[in-house]
């Protein structure tokens, strides 16, 4: 298919200078026919995103307070962009309508969506592309969830004879015509939906980093970029805290077999990260691992009881207590006479003693304790399936650093190894694993 769908994030469209970079990128490749913009984001670190200003206007209007100051600042942002780009257009009527609607309490989703709507109009004018209002093509259910079945035919019919279009991200409308939005960062989702509707050859997601890095650059000095990552690997890493992309942006393109390319608007020559369904098995992969990510704030309940292994229903009884207390566990490593349950500490906070007492009553353990301050690290890589000794290397690197490994769990897909360590060892553990798997191969 000769189409690329390109989505630009807020920092890529924060002012005229950034928008010009985006326009140059779009114009440099005739396949970049469908453009999905975010609202203008931050121009510098303590700047305010237009979306946040719009939410603020809505809150003020709901409290019957004046929106004058905040709304004027929004008008200034857009007018500044229009005049810096020397565009022959005026959004005055749009500003009037939006202001009126916010004041008559059209609601937070309507208010927030206007950031993308207005930016879309500017982009369409600048590029000479058709403007397609997302409210006409992206359909939500009344409960605010996205309706794929209704959206796809609408989008396809609308875009069928359109050569080039700008479709604002982040919002659509429900069956009653009310504007609805995705959760924050949702323009990523719009881009993915459009890419799937037009069967794009790639969904390019332009942002302010050159893709995913093997590890957090605040912990590892200048980590390598990840060239290719599979959707499955990304889910594992994203779950453990690595974030560049909205979680829901993966599903529409993944189902359609379309790769996502994360690119950097400020460094358009960087290849970025390609997110794909499958990587051919024989493709050269220099490292065993693709990425390392982790989260702090976990706790473990460690239970000991002699002959636990032959006691029928032991696990079920323990799990029933957790279920009754709404605690969702993430890992359950076990030995013959021991069982540990690992979950975010926040799940048990405030009811620690009660939960322990209930487990005592349910299974009468010889010993039970609650341990907090645990961090979990996910070492993720499709290469693990074909390599021997990955766990041994992780253990060795932890042992050299005198880091105590509290638990280790290899996912059944052989795509990841999760280790539990003390929170104080978090940074050092990541650095050691990076050294073991990346630096030692590099040198
Ligand atoms: N502008 C919206 C936000 O700030 C959506 C997006 O940028 O993707 O969350």
PDB file of N, CA and C and ligand atoms in Angstrom, residues 7 9-10 38-39 49 51-52 55 112 116 170 183-188, ligand 1:
ATOM      1  N   UNK A   7       1.678  10.479  12.715  1.00  0.00           N
ATOM      2  CA  UNK A   7       1.120  11.184  13.871  1.00  0.00           C
ATOM      3  C   UNK A   7       2.236  12.010  14.497  1.00  0.00           C
ATOM      4  N   UNK A   9       3.264  14.264  17.853  1.00  0.00           N
ATOM      5  CA  UNK A   9       2.912  14.545  19.243  1.00  0.00           C
ATOM      6  C   UNK A   9       2.981  16.028  19.559  1.00  0.00           C
ATOM      7  N   UNK A  10       2.553  16.394  20.756  1.00  0.00           N
ATOM      8  CA  UNK A  10       2.453  17.794  21.159  1.00  0.00           C
ATOM      9  C   UNK A  10       3.767  18.559  21.112  1.00  0.00           C
ATOM     10  N   UNK A  38      -1.451  16.133  17.328  1.00  0.00           N
ATOM     11  CA  UNK A  38      -1.848  16.400  18.718  1.00  0.00           C
ATOM     12  C   UNK A  38      -2.088  17.900  18.846  1.00  0.00           C
ATOM     13  N   UNK A  39      -2.469  18.319  20.029  1.00  0.00           N
ATOM     14  CA  UNK A  39      -2.554  19.753  20.322  1.00  0.00           C
ATOM     15  C   UNK A  39      -1.146  20.268  20.635  1.00  0.00           C
ATOM     16  N   UNK A  49       0.729  22.747  28.423  1.00  0.00           N
ATOM     17  CA  UNK A  49       0.149  22.207  27.190  1.00  0.00           C
ATOM     18  C   UNK A  49      -1.212  22.836  26.948  1.00  0.00           C
ATOM     19  N   UNK A  51      -3.807  21.420  25.849  1.00  0.00           N
ATOM     20  CA  UNK A  51      -4.842  20.512  26.395  1.00  0.00           C
ATOM     21  C   UNK A  51      -5.086  20.804  27.878  1.00  0.00           C
ATOM     22  N   UNK A  52      -4.016  21.030  28.618  1.00  0.00           N
ATOM     23  CA  UNK A  52      -4.192  21.311  30.060  1.00  0.00           C
ATOM     24  C   UNK A  52      -4.908  22.645  30.276  1.00  0.00           C
ATOM     25  N   UNK A  55      -8.588  21.944  29.706  1.00  0.00           N
ATOM     26  CA  UNK A  55      -9.212  21.291  30.870  1.00  0.00           C
ATOM     27  C   UNK A  55      -9.468  22.333  31.962  1.00  0.00           C
ATOM     28  N   UNK A 112     -11.367  19.623  25.955  1.00  0.00           N
ATOM     29  CA  UNK A 112     -10.006  19.116  25.707  1.00  0.00           C
ATOM     30  C   UNK A 112      -9.780  18.834  24.224  1.00  0.00           C
ATOM     31  N   UNK A 116      -6.683  19.673  19.599  1.00  0.00           N
ATOM     32  CA  UNK A 116      -6.354  18.923  18.386  1.00  0.00           C
ATOM     33  C   UNK A 116      -7.126  19.489  17.193  1.00  0.00           C
ATOM     34  N   UNK A 170      -6.989  12.209  19.175  1.00  0.00           N
ATOM     35  CA  UNK A 170      -7.486  12.293  20.547  1.00  0.00           C
ATOM     36  C   UNK A 170      -9.002  12.217  20.722  1.00  0.00           C
ATOM     37  N   UNK A 183      -8.183   8.499  26.531  1.00  0.00           N
ATOM     38  CA  UNK A 183      -7.466   9.001  27.705  1.00  0.00           C
ATOM     39  C   UNK A 183      -6.255   9.809  27.244  1.00  0.00           C
ATOM     40  N   UNK A 184      -5.583  10.453  28.176  1.00  0.00           N
ATOM     41  CA  UNK A 184      -4.478  11.354  27.835  1.00  0.00           C
ATOM     42  C   UNK A 184      -3.461  10.659  26.925  1.00  0.00           C
ATOM     43  N   UNK A 185      -2.923  11.412  26.006  1.00  0.00           N
ATOM     44  CA  UNK A 185      -1.971  10.850  25.045  1.00  0.00           C
ATOM     45  C   UNK A 185      -2.666  10.081  23.925  1.00  0.00           C
ATOM     46  N   UNK A 186      -3.992  10.252  23.826  1.00  0.00           N
ATOM     47  CA  UNK A 186      -4.789   9.404  22.934  1.00  0.00           C
ATOM     48  C   UNK A 186      -4.647   9.671  21.443  1.00  0.00           C
ATOM     49  N   UNK A 187      -3.920  10.703  21.040  1.00  0.00           N
ATOM     50  CA  UNK A 187      -3.719  10.886  19.590  1.00  0.00           C
ATOM     51  C   UNK A 187      -2.959   9.700  19.002  1.00  0.00           C
ATOM     52  N   UNK A 188      -2.144   9.053  19.819  1.00  0.00           N
ATOM     53  CA  UNK A 188      -1.471   7.817  19.382  1.00  0.00           C
ATOM     54  C   UNK A 188      -2.490   6.784  18.924  1.00  0.00           C
TER      55      UNK A 188
HETATM   56  N1  LIG B   1      -3.418  16.451  23.621  1.00  0.00           N
HETATM   57  C1  LIG B   1      -3.792  15.269  24.332  1.00  0.00           C
HETATM   58  C2  LIG B   1      -3.002  15.171  25.627  1.00  0.00           C
HETATM   59  O1  LIG B   1      -2.263  16.068  25.968  1.00  0.00           O
HETATM   60  C3  LIG B   1      -3.690  14.039  23.518  1.00  0.00           C
HETATM   61  C4  LIG B   1      -2.359  13.767  22.878  1.00  0.00           C
HETATM   62  O2  LIG B   1      -1.498  14.632  22.855  1.00  0.00           O
HETATM   63  O3  LIG B   1      -2.159  12.663  22.382  1.00  0.00           O
HETATM   64  O4  LIG B   1      -3.145  14.205  26.327  1.00  0.00           O
END
